[in-house]
mmCIF file of C-alpha atoms in Angstrom:
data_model
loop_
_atom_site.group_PDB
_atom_site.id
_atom_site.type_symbol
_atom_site.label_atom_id
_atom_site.label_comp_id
_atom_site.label_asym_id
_atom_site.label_seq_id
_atom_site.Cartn_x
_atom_site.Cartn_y
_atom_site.Cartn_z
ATOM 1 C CA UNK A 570 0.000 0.000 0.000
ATOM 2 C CA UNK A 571 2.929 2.386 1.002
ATOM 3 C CA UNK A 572 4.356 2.329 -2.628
ATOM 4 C CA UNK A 573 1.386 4.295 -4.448
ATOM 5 C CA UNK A 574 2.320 7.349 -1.911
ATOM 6 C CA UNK A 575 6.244 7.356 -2.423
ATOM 7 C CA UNK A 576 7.139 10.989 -3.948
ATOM 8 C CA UNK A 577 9.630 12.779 -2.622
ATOM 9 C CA UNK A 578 9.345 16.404 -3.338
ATOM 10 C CA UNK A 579 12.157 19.065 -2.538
ATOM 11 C CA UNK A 580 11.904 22.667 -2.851
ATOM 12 C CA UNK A 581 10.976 25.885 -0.701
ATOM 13 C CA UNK A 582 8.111 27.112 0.823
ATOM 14 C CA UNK A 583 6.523 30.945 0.077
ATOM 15 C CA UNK A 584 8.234 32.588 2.763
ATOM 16 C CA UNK A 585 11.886 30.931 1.553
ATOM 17 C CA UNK A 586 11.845 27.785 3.726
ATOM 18 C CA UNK A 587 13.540 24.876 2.509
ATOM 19 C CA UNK A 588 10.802 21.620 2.806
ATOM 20 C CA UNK A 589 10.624 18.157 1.853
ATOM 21 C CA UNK A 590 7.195 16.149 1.657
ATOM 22 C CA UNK A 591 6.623 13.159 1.748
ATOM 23 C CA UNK A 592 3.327 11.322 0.839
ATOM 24 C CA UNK A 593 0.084 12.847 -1.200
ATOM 25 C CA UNK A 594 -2.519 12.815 1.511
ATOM 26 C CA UNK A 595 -4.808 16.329 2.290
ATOM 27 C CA UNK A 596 -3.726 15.962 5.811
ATOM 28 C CA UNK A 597 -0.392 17.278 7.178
ATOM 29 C CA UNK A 598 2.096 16.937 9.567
ATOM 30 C CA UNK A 599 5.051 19.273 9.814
ATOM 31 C CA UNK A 600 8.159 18.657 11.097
ATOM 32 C CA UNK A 601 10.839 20.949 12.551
ATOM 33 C CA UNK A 602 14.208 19.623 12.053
ATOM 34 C CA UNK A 603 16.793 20.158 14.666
ATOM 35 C CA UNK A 604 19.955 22.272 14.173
ATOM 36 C CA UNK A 605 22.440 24.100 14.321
ATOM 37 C CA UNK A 606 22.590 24.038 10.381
ATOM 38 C CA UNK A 607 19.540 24.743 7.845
ATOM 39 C CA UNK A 608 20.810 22.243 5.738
ATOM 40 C CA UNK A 609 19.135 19.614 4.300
ATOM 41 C CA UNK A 610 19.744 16.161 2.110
ATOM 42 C CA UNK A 611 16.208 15.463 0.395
ATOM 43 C CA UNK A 612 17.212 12.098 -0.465
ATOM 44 C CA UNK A 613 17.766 10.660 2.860
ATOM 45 C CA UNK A 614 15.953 13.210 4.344
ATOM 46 C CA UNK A 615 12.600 12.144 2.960
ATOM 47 C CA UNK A 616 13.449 8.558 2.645
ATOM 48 C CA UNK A 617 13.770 8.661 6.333
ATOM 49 C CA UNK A 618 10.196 10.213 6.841
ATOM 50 C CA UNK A 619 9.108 7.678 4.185
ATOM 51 C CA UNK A 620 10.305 4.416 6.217
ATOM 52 C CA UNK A 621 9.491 6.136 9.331
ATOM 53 C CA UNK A 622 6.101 7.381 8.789
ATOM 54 C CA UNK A 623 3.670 5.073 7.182
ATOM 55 C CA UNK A 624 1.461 5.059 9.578
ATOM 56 C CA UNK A 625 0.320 8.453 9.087
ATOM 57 C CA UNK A 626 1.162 8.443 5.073
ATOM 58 C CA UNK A 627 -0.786 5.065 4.522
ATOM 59 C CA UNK A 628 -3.726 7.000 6.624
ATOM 60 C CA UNK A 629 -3.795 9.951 4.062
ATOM 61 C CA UNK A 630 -1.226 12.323 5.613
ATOM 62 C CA UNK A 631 1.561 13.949 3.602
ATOM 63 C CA UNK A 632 4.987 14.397 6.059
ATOM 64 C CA UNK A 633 6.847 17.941 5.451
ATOM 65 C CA UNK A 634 10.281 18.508 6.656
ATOM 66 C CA UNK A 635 10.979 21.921 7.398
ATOM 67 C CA UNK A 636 14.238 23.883 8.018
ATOM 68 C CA UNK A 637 14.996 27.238 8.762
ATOM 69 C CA UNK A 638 15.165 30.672 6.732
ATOM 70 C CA UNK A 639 18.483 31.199 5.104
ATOM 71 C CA UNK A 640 20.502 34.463 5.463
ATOM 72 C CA UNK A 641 20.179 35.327 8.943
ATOM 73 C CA UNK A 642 20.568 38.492 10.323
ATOM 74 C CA UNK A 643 22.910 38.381 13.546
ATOM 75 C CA UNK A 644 21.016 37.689 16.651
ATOM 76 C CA UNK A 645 18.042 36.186 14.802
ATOM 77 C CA UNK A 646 16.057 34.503 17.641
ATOM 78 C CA UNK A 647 14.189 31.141 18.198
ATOM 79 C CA UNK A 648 11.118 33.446 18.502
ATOM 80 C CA UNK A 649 11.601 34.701 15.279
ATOM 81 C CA UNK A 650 12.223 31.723 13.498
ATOM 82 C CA UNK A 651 8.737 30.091 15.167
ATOM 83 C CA UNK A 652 7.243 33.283 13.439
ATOM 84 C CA UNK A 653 8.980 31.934 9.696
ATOM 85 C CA UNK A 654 7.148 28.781 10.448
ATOM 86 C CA UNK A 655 3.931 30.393 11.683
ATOM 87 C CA UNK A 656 4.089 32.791 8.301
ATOM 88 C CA UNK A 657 4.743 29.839 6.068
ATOM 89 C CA UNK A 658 1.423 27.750 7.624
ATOM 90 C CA UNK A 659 -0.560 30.573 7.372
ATOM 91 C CA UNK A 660 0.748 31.126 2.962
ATOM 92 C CA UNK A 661 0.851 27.383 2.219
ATOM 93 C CA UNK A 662 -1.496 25.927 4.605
ATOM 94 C CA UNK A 663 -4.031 27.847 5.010
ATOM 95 C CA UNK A 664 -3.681 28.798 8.494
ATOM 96 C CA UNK A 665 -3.768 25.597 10.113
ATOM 97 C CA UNK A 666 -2.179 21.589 10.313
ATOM 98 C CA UNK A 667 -3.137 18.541 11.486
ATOM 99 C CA UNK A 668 0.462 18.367 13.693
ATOM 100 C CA UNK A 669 3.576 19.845 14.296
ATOM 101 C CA UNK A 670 6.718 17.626 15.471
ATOM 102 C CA UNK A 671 9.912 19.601 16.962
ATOM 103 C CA UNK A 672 12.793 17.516 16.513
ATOM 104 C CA UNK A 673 15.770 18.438 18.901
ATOM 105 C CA UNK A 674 16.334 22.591 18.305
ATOM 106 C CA UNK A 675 12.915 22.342 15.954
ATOM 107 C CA UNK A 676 11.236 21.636 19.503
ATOM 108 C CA UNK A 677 12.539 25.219 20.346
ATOM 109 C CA UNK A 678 10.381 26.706 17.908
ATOM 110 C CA UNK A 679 7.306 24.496 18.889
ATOM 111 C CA UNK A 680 7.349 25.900 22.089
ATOM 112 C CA UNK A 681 6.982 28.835 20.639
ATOM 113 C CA UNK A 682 4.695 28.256 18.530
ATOM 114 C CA UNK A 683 2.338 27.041 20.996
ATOM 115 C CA UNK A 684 2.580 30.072 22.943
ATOM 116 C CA UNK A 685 2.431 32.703 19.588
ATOM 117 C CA UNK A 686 -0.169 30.715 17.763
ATOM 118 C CA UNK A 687 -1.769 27.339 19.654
ATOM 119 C CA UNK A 688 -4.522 26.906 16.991
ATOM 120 C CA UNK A 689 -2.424 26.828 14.295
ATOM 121 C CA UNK A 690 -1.685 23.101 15.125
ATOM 122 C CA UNK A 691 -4.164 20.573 15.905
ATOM 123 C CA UNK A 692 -1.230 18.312 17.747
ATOM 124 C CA UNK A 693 1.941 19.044 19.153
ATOM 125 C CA UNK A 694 4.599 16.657 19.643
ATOM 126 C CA UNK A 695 7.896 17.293 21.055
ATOM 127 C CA UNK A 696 11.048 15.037 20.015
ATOM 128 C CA UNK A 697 14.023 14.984 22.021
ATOM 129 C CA UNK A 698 14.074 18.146 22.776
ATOM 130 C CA UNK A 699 13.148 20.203 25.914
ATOM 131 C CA UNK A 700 12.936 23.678 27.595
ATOM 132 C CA UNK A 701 16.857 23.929 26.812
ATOM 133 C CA UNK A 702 19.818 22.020 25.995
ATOM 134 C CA UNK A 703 22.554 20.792 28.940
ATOM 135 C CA UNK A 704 24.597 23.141 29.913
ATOM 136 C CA UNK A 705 27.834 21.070 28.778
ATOM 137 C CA UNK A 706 26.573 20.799 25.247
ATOM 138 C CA UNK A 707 26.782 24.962 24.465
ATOM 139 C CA UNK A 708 30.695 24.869 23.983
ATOM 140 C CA UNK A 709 30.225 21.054 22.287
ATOM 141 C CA UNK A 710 27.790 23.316 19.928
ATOM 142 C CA UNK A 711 29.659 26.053 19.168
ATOM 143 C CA UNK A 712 32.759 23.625 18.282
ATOM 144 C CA UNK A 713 30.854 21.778 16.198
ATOM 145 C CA UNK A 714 29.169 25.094 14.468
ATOM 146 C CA UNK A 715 32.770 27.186 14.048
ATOM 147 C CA UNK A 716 34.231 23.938 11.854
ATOM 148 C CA UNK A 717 31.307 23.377 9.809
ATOM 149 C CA UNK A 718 31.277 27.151 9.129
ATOM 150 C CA UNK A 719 34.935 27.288 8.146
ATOM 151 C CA UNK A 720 34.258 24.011 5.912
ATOM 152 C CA UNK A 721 36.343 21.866 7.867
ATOM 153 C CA UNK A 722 32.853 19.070 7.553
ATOM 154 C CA UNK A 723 34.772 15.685 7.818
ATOM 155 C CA UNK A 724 36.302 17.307 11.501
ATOM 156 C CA UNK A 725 32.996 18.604 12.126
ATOM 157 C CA UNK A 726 30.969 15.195 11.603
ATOM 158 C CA UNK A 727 34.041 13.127 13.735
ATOM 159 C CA UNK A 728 33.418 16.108 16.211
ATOM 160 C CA UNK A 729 29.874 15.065 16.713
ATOM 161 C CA UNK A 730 29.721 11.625 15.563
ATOM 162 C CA UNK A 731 30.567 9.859 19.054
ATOM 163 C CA UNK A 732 27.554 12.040 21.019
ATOM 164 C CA UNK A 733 24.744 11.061 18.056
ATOM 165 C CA UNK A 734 23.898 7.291 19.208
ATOM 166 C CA UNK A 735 23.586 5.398 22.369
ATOM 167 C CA UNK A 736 24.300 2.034 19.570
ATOM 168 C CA UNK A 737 28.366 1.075 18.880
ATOM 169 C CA UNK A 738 27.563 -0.272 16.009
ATOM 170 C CA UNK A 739 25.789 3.337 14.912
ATOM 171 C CA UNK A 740 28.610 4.788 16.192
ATOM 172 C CA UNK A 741 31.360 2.761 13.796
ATOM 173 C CA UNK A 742 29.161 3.560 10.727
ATOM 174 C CA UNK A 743 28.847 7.264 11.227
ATOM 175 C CA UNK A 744 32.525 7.540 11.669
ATOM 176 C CA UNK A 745 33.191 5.243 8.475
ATOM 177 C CA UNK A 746 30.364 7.074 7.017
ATOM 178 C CA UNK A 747 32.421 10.399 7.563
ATOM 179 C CA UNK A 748 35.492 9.479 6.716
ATOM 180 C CA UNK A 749 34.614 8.392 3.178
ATOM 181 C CA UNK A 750 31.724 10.783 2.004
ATOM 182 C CA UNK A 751 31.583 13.356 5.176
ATOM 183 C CA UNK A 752 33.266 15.620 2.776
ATOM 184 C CA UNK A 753 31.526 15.335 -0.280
ATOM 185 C CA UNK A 754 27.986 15.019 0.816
ATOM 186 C CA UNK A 755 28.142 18.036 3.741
ATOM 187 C CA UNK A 756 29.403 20.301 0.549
ATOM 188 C CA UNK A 757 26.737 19.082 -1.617
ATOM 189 C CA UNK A 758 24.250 20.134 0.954
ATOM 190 C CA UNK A 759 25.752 23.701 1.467
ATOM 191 C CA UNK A 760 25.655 24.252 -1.837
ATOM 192 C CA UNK A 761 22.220 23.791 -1.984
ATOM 193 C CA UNK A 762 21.017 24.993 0.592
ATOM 194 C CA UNK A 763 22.316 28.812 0.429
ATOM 195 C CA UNK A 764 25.081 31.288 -0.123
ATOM 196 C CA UNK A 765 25.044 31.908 3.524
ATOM 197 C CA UNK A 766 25.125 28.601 4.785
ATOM 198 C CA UNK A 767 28.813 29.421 6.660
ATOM 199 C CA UNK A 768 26.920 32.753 8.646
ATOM 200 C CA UNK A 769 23.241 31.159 9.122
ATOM 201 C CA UNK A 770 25.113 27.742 11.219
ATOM 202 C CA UNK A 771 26.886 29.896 13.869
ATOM 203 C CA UNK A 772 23.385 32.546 14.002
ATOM 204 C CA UNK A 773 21.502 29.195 14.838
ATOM 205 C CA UNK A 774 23.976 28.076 17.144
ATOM 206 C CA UNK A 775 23.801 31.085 19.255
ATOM 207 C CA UNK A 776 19.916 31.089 19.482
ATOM 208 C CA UNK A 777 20.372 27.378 20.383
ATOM 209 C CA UNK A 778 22.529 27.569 23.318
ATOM 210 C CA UNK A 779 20.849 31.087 24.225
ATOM 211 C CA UNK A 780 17.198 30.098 24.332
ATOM 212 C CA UNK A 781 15.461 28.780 27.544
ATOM 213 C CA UNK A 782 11.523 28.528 27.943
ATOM 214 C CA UNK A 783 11.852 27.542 31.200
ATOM 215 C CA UNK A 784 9.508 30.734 33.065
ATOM 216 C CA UNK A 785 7.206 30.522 29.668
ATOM 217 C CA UNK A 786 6.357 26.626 29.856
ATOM 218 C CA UNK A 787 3.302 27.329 32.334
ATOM 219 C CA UNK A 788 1.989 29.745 28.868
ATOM 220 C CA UNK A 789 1.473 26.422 27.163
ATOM 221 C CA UNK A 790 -2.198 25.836 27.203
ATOM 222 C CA UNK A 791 -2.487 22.962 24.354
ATOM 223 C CA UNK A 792 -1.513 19.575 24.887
ATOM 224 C CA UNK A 793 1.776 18.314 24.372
ATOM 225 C CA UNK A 794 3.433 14.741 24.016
ATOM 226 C CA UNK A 795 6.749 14.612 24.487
ATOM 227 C CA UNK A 796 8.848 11.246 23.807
ATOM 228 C CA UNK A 797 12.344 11.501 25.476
ATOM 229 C CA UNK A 798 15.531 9.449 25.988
ATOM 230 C CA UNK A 799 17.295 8.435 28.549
ATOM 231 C CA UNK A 800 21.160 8.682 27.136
ATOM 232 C CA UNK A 801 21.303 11.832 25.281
ATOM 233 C CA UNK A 802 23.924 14.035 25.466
ATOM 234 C CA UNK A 803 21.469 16.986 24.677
ATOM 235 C CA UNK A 804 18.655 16.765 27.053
ATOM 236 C CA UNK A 805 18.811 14.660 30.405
ATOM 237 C CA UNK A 806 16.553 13.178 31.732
ATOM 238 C CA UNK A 807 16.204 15.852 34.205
ATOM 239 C CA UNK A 808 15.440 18.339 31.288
ATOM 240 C CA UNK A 809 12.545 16.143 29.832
ATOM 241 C CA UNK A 810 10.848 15.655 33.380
ATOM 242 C CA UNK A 811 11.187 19.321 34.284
ATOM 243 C CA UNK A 812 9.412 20.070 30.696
ATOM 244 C CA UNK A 813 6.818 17.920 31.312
ATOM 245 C CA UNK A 814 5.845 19.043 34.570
ATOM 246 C CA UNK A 815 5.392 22.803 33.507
ATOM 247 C CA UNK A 816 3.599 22.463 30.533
ATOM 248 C CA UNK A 817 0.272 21.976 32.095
ATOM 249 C CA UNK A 818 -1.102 19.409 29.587
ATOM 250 C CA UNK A 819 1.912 17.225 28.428
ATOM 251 C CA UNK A 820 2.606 13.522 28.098
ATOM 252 C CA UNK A 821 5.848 12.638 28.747
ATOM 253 C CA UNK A 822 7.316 8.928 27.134
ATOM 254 C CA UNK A 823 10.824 8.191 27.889
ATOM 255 C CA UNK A 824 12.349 5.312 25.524
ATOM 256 C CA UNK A 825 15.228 3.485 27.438
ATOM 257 C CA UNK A 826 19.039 3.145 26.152
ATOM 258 C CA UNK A 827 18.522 5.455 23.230
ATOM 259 C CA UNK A 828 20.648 8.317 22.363
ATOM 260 C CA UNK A 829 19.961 11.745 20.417
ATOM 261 C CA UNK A 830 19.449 10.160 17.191
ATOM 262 C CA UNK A 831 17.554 6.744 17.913
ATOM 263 C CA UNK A 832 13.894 8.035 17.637
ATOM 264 C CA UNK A 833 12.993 7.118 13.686
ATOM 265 C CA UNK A 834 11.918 3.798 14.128
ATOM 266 C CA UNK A 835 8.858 1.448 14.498
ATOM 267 C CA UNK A 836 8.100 1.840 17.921
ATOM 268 C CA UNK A 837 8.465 5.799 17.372
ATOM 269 C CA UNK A 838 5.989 5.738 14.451
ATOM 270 C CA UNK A 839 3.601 4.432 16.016
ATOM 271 C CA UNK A 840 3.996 6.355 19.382
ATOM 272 C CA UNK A 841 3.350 9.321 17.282
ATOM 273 C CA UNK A 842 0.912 7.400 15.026
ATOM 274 C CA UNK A 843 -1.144 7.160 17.521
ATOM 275 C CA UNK A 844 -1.211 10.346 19.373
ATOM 276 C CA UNK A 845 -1.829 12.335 15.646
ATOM 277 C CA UNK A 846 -4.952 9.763 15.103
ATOM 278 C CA UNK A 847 -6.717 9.822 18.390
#
């Protein structure tokens, strides 16, 4: 049944978003990708949404990945990149979607979003992400930001690589991974992504490791599932509990001995499957 739906589509939105969609059904789910970096690889990108996803695709719902504005001014906040996303429902989807999914930094702009404009969403799921980030990752960040921005991507990716995965064996592919395309694929996806690629990284960055919703959690009125894990360098555990206890009407799940990266699976469709259908 899932085949009739493949099409991956890759462009931008109105506003100058870069998306990719997934699936050809009138109902829609939007995801926020995480960050720091805008960039995106449609191809793997969308064929991870497609694997992921069927649930919700084989139930008539098209999956759109969504990324961040390009050309950032210095200083550009998490609250003003929620409004991009907010601007580019109201032009392409006519004010309103069936769900919006904030993956890692994308959950930053949930928040947001839920406090700016909670109707524009009729579900909102948060995805490893939190209120902030640990404290010890905002120097880990800016690392990783400053040699992706100077093109050094193979140093960058190693950089990261060992914090990504709670799995070894994730953990030896990503590095071989990186040593033998790292290069060529991270400069494919600058290069189509923007111009400003080098500038809009170490912008995002600094919102990242600058933005905590800590005091504005309690503003959250709608409801709010949040699916967690316990060994992520990002957000502890601590983090995802604290998060769930402000935001008045939240569900928190937390999957055991899973890192940052170990959320696109079966298990993790149909936890959000689910919650979008009910």
């Amino acid at each position: 049944m899932i085949n009739k739906f493949k099409s991956i589509r890759f462009g931008k939105t109105t506003n100058g978003l870069q998306i990719v969609s997934v699936g050809r059904g009138t109902k829609n789910v939007i995801f926020l990708e995480g960050g720091p970096g805008n960039g995106m690889i449609p191809a793997i990108s969308g064929e991870a949404y497609y694997k992921s996803m069927k649930k919700l695709i084989n139930n008539g719902y098209t999956i759109h990945s969504v990324s961040r504005k390009s050309n950032l001014p210095k200083d550009y906040t998490i609250a003003q990149m929620a409004k991009d996303i907010i601007e580019m429902i109201n032009l392409d989807f006519e004010g309103k979607v069936n769900a919006i999914i904030g993956i890692s930094m994308g959950g930053f702009l949930l928040q947001e979003i839920a406090i700016q404009n909670p109707n524009i969403s009729d579900k909102y799921i948060l995805l490893v992400s939190a209120y902030k980030v640990n404290s010890e990752a905002y120097e880990f960040d800016k690392k990783y930001a400053q040699l992706f921005s100077k093109g050094k991507y193979k140093e960058a990716l190693l950089h990261i690589g060992d914090k990504l995965s709670s799995s070894k064996i994730k953990k030896i592919f990503f590095k071989i991974a990186t040593i033998l395309i790292g290069d060529k694929a991270s400069r494919r996806m600058v290069k189509q992504t923007s111009t400003t690629y080098s500038s809009d990284i170490l912008v995002e960055v600094e919102a990242e490791i600058k933005f905590n919703f800590k005091k504005s959690l309690q503003k959250i009125t709608v409801p709010v599932l949040i699916i967690g894990v316990d060994k992520d360098f990002w957000f502890s555990p601590r983090l995802y509990k604290t998060t769930a206890k402000l935001i008045p009407k939240s569900k928190l799940i937390m999957l055991k001995g899973r890192g940052h990266v170990d959320i696109l699976d079966a298990k993790v469709n149909n936890l959000i499957g689910n919650y979008i259908l009910s």
